[in-house]
mmCIF file of C-alpha atoms (C1' of nucleotides) in Angstrom:
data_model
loop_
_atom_site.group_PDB
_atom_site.id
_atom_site.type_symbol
_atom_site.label_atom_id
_atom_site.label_comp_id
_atom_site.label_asym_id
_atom_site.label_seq_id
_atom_site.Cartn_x
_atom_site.Cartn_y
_atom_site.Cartn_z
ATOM 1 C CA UNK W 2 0.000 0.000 0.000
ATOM 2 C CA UNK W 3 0.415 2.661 1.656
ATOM 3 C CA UNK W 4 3.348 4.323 0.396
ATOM 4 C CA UNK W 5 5.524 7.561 1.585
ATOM 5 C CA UNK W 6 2.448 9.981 2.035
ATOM 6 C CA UNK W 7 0.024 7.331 3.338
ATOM 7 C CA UNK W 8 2.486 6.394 6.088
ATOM 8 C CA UNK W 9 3.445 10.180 6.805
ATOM 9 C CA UNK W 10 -0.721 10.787 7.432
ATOM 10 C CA UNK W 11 -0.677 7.993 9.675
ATOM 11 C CA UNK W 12 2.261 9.018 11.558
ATOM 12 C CA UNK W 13 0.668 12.526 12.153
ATOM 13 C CA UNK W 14 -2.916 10.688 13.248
ATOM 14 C CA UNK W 15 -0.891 8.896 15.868
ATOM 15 C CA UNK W 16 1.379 11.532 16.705
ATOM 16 C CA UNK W 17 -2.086 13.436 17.650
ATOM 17 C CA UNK W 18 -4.045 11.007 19.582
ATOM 18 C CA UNK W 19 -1.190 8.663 21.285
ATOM 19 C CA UNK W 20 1.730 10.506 22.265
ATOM 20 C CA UNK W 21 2.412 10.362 25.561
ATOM 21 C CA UNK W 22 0.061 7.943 26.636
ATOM 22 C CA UNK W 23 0.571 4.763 28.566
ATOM 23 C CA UNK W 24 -0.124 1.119 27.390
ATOM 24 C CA UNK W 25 -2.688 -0.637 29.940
ATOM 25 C CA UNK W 26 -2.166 -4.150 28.246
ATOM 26 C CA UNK W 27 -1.601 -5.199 24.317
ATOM 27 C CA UNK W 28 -3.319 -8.202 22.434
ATOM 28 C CA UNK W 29 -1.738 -10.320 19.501
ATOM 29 C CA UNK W 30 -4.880 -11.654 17.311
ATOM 30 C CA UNK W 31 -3.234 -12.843 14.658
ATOM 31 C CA UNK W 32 0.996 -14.369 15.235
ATOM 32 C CA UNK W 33 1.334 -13.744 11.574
ATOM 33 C CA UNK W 34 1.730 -9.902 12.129
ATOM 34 C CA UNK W 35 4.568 -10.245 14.572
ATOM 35 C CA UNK W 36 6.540 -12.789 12.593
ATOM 36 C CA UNK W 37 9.578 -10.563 12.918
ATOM 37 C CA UNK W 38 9.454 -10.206 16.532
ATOM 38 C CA UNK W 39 11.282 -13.089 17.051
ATOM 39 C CA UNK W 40 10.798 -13.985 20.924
ATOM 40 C CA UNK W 41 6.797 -14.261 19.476
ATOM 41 C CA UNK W 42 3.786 -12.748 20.394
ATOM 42 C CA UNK W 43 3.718 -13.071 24.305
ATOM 43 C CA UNK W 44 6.973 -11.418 24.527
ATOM 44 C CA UNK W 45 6.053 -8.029 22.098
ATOM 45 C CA UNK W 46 2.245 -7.906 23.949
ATOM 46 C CA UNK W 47 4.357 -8.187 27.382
ATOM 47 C CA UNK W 48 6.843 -5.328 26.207
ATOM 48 C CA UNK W 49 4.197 -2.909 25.702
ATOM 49 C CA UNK W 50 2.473 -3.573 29.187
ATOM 50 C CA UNK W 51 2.953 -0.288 31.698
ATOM 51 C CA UNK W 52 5.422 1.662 28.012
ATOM 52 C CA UNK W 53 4.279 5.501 27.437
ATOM 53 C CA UNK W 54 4.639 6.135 23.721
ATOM 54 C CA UNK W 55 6.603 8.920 22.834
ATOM 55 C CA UNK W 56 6.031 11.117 19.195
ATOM 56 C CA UNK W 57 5.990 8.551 16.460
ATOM 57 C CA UNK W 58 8.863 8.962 13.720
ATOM 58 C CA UNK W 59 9.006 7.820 10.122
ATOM 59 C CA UNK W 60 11.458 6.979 7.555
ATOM 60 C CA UNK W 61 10.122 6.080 4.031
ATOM 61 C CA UNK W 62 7.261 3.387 4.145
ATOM 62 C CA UNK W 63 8.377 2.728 7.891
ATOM 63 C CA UNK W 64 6.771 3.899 11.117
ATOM 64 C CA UNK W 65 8.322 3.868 14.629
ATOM 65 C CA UNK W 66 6.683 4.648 18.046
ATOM 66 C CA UNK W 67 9.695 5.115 20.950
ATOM 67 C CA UNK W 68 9.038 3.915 24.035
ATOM 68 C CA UNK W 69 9.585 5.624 27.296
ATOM 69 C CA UNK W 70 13.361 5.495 27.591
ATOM 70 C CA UNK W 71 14.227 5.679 23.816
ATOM 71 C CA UNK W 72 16.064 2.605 24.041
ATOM 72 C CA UNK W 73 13.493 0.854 21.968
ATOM 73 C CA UNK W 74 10.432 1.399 19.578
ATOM 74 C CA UNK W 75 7.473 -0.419 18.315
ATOM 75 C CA UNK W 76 8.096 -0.990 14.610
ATOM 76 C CA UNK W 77 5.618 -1.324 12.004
ATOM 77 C CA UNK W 78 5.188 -1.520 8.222
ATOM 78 C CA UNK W 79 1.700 -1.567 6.972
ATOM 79 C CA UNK W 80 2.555 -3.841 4.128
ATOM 80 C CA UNK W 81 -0.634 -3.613 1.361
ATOM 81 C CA UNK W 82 -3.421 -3.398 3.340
ATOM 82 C CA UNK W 83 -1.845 -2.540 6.873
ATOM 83 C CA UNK W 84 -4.197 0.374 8.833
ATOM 84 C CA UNK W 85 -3.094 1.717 12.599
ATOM 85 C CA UNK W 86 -6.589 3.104 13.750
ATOM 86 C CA UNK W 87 -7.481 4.621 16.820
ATOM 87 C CA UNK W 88 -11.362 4.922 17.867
ATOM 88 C CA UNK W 89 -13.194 3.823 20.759
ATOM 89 C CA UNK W 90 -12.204 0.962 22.495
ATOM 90 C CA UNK W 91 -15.517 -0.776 23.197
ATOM 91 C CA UNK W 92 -16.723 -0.293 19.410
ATOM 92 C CA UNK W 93 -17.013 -4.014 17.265
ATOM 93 C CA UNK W 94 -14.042 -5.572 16.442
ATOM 94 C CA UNK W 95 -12.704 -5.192 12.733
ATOM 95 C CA UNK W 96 -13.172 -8.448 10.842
ATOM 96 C CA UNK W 97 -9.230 -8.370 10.269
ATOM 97 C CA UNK W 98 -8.098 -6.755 13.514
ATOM 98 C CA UNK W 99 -4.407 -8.302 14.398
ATOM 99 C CA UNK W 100 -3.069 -6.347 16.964
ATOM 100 C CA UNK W 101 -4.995 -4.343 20.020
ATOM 101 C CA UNK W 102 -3.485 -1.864 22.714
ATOM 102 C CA UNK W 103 -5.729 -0.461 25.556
ATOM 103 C CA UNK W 104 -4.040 2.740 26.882
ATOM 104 C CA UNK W 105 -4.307 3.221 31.169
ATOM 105 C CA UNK W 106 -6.642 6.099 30.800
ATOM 106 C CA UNK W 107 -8.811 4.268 29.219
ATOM 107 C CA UNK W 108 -9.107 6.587 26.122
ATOM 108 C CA UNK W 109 -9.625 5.459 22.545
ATOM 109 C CA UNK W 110 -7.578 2.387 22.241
ATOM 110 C CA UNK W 111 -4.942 1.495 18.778
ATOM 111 C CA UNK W 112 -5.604 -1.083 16.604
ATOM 112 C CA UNK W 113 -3.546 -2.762 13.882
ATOM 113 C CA UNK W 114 -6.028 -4.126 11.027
ATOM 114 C CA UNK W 115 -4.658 -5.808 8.130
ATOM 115 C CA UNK W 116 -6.583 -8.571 5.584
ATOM 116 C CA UNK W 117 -3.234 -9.014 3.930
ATOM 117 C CA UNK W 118 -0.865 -9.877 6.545
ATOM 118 C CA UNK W 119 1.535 -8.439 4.644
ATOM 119 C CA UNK W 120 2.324 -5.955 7.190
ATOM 120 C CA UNK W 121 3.643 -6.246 10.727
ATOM 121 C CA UNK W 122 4.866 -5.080 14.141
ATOM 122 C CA UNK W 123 7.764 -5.292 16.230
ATOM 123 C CA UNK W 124 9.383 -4.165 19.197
ATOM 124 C CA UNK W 125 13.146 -3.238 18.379
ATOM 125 C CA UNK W 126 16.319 -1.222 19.919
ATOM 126 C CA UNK W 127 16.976 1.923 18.652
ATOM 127 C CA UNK W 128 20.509 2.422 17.163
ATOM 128 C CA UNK W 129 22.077 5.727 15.886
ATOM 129 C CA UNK W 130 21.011 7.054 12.687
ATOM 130 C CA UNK W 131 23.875 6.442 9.695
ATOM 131 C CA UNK W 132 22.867 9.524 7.673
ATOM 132 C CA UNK W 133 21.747 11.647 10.751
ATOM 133 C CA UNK W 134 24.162 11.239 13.837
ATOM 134 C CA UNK W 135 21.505 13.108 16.126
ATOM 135 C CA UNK W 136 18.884 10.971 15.455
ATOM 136 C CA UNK W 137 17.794 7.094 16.267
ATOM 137 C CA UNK W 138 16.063 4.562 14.033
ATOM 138 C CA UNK W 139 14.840 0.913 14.719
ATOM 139 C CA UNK W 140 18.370 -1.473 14.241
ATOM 140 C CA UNK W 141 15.911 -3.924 11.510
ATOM 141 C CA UNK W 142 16.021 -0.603 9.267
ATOM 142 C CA UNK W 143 18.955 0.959 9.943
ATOM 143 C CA UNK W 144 20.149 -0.392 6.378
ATOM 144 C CA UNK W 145 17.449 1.099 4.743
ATOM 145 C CA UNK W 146 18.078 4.762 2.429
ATOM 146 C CA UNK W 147 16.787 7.935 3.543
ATOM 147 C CA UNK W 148 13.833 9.308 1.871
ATOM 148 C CA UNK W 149 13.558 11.704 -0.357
ATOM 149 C CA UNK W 150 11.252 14.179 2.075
ATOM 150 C CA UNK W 151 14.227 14.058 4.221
ATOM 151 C CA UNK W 152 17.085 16.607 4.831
ATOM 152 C CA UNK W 153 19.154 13.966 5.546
ATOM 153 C CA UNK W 154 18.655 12.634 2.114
ATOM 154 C CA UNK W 155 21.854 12.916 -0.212
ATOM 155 C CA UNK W 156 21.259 13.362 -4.136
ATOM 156 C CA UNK W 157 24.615 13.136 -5.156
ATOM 157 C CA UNK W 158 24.993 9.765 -2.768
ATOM 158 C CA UNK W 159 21.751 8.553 -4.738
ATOM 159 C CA UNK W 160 23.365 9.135 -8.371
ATOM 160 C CA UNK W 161 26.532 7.210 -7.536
ATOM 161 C CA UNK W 162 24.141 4.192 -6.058
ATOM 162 C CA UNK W 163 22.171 4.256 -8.794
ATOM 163 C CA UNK W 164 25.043 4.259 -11.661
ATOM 164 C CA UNK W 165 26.803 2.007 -10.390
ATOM 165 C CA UNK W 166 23.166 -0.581 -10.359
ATOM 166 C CA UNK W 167 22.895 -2.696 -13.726
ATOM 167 C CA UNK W 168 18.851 -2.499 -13.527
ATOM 168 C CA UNK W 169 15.860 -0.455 -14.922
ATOM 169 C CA UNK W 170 15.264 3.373 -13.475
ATOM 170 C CA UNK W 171 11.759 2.090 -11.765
ATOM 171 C CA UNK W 172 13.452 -0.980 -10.116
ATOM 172 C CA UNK W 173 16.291 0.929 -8.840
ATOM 173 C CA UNK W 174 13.115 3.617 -7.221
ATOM 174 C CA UNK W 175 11.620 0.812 -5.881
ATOM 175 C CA UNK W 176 15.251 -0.454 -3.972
ATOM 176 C CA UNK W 177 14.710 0.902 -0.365
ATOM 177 C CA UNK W 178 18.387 0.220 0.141
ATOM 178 C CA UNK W 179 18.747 3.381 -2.354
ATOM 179 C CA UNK W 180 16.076 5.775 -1.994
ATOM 180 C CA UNK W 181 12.788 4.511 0.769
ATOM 181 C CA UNK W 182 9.620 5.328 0.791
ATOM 182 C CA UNK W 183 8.477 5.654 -2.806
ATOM 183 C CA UNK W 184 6.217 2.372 -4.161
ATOM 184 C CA UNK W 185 4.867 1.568 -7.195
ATOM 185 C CA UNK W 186 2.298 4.523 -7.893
ATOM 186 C CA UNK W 187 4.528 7.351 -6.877
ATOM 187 C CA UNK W 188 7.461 5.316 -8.754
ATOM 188 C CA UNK W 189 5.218 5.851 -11.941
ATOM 189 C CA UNK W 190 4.117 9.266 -11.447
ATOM 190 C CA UNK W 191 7.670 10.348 -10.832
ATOM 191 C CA UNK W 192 8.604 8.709 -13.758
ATOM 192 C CA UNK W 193 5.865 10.003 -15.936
ATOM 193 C CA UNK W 194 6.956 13.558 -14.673
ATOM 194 C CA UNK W 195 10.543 13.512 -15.366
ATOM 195 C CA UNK W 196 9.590 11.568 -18.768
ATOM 196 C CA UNK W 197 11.919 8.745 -18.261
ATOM 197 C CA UNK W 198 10.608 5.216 -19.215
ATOM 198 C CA UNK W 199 10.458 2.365 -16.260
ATOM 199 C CA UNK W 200 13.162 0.320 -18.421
ATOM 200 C CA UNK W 201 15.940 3.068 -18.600
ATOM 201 C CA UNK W 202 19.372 1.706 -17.510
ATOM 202 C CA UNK W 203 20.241 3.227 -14.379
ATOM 203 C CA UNK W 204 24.266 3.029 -15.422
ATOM 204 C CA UNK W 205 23.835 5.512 -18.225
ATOM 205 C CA UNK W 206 21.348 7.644 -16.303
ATOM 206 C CA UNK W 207 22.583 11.452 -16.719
ATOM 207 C CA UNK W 208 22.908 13.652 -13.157
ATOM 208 C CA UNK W 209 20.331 15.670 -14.589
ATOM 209 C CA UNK W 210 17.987 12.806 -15.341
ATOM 210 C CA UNK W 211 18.521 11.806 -11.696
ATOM 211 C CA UNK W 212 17.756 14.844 -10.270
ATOM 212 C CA UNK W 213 14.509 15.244 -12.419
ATOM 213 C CA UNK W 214 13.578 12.053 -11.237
ATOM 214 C CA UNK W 215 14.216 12.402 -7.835
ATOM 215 C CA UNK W 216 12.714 16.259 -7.754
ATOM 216 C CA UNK W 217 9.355 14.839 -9.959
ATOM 217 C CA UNK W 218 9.373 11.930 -6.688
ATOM 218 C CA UNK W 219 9.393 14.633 -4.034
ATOM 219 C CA UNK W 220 6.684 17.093 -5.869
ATOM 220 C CA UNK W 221 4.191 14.137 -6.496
ATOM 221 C CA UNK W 222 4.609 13.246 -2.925
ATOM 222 C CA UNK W 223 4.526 16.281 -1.015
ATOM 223 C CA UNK W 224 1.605 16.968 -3.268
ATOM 224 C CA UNK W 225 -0.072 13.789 -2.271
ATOM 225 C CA UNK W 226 0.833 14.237 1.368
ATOM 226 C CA UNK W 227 -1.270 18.021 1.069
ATOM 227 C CA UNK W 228 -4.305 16.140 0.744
ATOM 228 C CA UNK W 229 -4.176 13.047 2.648
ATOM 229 C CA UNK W 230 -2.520 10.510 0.218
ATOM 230 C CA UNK W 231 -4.150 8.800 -2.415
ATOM 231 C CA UNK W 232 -6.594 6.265 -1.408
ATOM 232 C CA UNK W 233 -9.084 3.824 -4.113
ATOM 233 C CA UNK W 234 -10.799 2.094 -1.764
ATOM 234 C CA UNK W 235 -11.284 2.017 1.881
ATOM 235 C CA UNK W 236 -8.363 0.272 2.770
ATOM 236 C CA UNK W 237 -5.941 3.391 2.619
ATOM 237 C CA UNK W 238 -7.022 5.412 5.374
ATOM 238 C CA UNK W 239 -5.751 7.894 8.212
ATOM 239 C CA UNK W 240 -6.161 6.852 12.082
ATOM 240 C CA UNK W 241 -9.759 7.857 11.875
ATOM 241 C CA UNK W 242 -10.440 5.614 8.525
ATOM 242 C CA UNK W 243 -10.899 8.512 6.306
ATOM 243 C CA UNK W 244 -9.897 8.405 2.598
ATOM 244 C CA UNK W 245 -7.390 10.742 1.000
ATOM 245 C CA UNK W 246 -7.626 12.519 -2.211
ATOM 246 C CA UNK W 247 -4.610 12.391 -3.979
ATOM 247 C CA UNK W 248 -6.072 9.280 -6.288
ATOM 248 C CA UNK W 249 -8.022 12.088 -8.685
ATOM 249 C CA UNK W 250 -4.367 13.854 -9.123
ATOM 250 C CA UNK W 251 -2.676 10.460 -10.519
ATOM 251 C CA UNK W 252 -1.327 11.071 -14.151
ATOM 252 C CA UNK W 253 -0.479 8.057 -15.035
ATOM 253 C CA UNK W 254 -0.782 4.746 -12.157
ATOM 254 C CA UNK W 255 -4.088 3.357 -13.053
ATOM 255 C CA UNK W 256 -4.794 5.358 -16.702
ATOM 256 C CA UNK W 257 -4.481 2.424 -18.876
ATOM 257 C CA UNK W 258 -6.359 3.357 -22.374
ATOM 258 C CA UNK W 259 -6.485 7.196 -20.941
ATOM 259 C CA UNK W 260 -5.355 10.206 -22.347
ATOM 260 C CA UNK W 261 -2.076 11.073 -21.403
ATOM 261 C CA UNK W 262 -2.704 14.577 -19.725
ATOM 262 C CA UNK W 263 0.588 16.233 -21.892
ATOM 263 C CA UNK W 264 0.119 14.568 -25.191
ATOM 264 C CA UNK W 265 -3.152 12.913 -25.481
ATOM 265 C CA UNK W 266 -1.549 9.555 -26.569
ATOM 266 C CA UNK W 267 -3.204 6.686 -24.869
ATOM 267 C CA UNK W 268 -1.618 5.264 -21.338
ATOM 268 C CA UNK W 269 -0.196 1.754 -21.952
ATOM 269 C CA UNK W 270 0.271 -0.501 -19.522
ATOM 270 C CA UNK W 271 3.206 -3.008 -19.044
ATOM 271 C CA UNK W 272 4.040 -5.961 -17.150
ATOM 272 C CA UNK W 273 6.313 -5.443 -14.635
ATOM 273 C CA UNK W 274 7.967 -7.690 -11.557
ATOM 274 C CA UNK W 275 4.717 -9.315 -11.349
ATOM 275 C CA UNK W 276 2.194 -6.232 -11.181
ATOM 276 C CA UNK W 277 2.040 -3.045 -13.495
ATOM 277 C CA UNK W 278 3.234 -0.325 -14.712
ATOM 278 C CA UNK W 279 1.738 2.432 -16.659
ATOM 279 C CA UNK W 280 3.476 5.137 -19.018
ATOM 280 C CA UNK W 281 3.143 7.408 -21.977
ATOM 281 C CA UNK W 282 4.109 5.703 -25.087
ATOM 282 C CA UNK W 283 4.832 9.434 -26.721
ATOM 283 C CA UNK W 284 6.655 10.922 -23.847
ATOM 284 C CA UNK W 285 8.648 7.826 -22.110
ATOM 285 C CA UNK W 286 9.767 6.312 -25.324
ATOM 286 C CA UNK W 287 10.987 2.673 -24.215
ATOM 287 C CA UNK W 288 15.166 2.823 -24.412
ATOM 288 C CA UNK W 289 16.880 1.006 -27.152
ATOM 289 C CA UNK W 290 18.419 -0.789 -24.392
ATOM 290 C CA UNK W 291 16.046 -1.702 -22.003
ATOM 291 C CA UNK W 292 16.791 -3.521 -17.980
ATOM 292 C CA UNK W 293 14.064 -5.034 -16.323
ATOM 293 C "C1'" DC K 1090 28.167 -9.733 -4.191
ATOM 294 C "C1'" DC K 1091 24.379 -8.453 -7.542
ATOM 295 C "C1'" DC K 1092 20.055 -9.188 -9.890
ATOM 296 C "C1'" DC K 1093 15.745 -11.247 -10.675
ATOM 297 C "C1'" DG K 1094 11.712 -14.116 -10.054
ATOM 298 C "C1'" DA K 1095 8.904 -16.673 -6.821
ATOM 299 C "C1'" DC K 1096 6.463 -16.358 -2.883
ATOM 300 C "C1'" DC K 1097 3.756 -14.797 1.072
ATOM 301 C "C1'" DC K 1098 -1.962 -13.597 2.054
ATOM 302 C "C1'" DT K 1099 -7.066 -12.279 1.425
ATOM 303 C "C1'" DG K 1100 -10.693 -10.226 -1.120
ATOM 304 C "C1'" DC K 1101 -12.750 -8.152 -5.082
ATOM 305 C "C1'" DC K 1102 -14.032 -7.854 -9.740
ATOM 306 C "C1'" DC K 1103 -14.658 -9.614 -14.176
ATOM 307 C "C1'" DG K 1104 -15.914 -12.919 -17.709
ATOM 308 C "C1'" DC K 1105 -17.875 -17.286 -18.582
ATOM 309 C "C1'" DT P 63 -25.591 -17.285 -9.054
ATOM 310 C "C1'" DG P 64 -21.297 -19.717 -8.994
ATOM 311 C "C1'" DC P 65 -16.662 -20.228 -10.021
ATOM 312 C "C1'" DG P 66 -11.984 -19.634 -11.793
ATOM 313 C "C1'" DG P 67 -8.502 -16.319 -13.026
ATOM 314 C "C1'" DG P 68 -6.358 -12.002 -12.635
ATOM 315 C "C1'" DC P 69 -5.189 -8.294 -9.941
ATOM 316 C "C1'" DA P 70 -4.025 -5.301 -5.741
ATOM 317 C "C1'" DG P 71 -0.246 0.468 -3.355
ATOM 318 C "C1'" DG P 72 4.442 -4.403 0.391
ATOM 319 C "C1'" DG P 73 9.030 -6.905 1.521
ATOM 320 C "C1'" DT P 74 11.888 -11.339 1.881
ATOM 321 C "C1'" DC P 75 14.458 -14.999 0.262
ATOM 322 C "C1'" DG P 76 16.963 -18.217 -2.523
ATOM 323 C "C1'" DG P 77 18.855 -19.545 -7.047
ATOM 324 C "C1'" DG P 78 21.595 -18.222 -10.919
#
DNA sequence: CCCCGACCCTGCCCGC
DNA sequence: TGCGGGCAGGGTCGGG
């Protein structure tokens, strides 16, 4: 799912209605959705117990909630259909609900629905930040690339990464070892922006196709992010379950057979690791040497 | 090491 | 209506 902005309008939901408040008890529904927590699902349900959540923090599709003491965080990655909702705790139970906290004051309790299972939660230590020394991040992402709505995110670093890749331009977007947070919609509108096709060899890429790339990725999310993400259906939601509106905006994720909005030439669409892509035939000419 | 495809899940929508 | 196939915005892992 939920890409960049989707994850950054959850992050501010929770940052509203959780921060600083303290965990009465936590339930695991579901032991899929804390796979990664390896001592299992008693153990992360037992290390919220009695925690105060401090401001939640976010790094690319990522979102982290430090506990009191800032040694450690609960992790979470909403995977396709992941939601963090907060509401009233004695209201029905979602059919896919995973993962429940109860907060001591007895307030509107957090839930973790997700009909995928795709997603999931941990609880991990917080290590110091590679690209920003003054900051912490979970130790499972600490690998992971800056994003591009960061300051600590380094174009030039991204250029060298990417020339020195022997892949396609959207693969390479996709990589959150190189650049996090961008997925497959905002990959295409970025591309579809800086009129490079998804196939273009990263090792030949020009700086200045990079950084048209990279600047088309941050305008089409920040402008996404304005109005509350882009959301088809009601599984992309905000802490309260409402819908964003960025979906009317998209130029070219989901056009297939639709006038491009430059040219006019019909949207194609292409198969691509297993899902889609879509693209201007006119103005992202497929390279004479593609990589997929 | 790098790169790519297969796989993990559930539900919805479409065509037959 | 019922059913099978295709598709969905994610990451991980193992083979080549």
């Amino acid at each position: 799912m939920p890409e960049l902005p989707e994850v950054e309008v959850v992050r501010r939901g929770l940052e509203r209605w959780t921060t600083g408040r303290t965990v009465a008890a936590a339930e695991v529904l579901h032991p899929r959705s804390v796979r990664r927590h390896e001592a299992g699902p008693a153990d992360f349900a037992g290390r919220l117990a009695g925690r105060t959540l401090l401001g939640p923090r976010r790094r690319g599709k990522y979102l982290w909630i430090p506990l009191d003491g800032e040694e450690e965080a609960v992790l979470a990655h909403l995977g396709m259909s992941g939601q963090l909702l907060v509401g009233e705790p004695d209201r029905d139970r979602e059919k896919h609900l995973r993962v429940r906290a109860g907060f001591a004051d007895g307030g509107l309790d957090l839930r973790f629905v997700d009909q995928r299972t795709f997603g999931h939660l941990m609880v991990a230590d917080l290590v110091p930040d590679t690209f920003d020394k003054a900051a912490l991040v979970p130790e499972p992402i600490a690998h992971i690339a800056a994003d591009p709505l960061e300051d600590a995110f380094d174009a030039e670093v991204f250029f060298r990464a990417l020339r020195r890749r022997k892949t396609g331009i959207k693969r390479a977007l996709l990589d959150q070892s190189l650049i996090s947070g961008v997925g497959n919609i905002y990959a295409d509108e970025a591309l579809w922006r800086a009129r490079l096709h998804w196939a273009r060899p990263t090792e030949t890429m020009t700086r200045a196709e990079a950084a048209r790339v990279l600047e088309a990725a941050q305008e089409v999310m920040s402008a996404a992010l304005a109005v509350g993400g882009t959301s088809f259906d009601s599984l992309y939601v905000n802490v309260n379950g409402e819908s964003g509106y960025f979906e009317r905006s998209l130029d070219a994720y989901g056009r297939r057979d639709e006038p491009c909005r430059r040219c006019g030439a019909a949207i194609r669409r292409d198969e691509f690791m297993n899902r889609s892509s879509y693209s201007c035939p006119v103005c992202q000419p497929r390279p004479r040497r593609a990589r997929y």
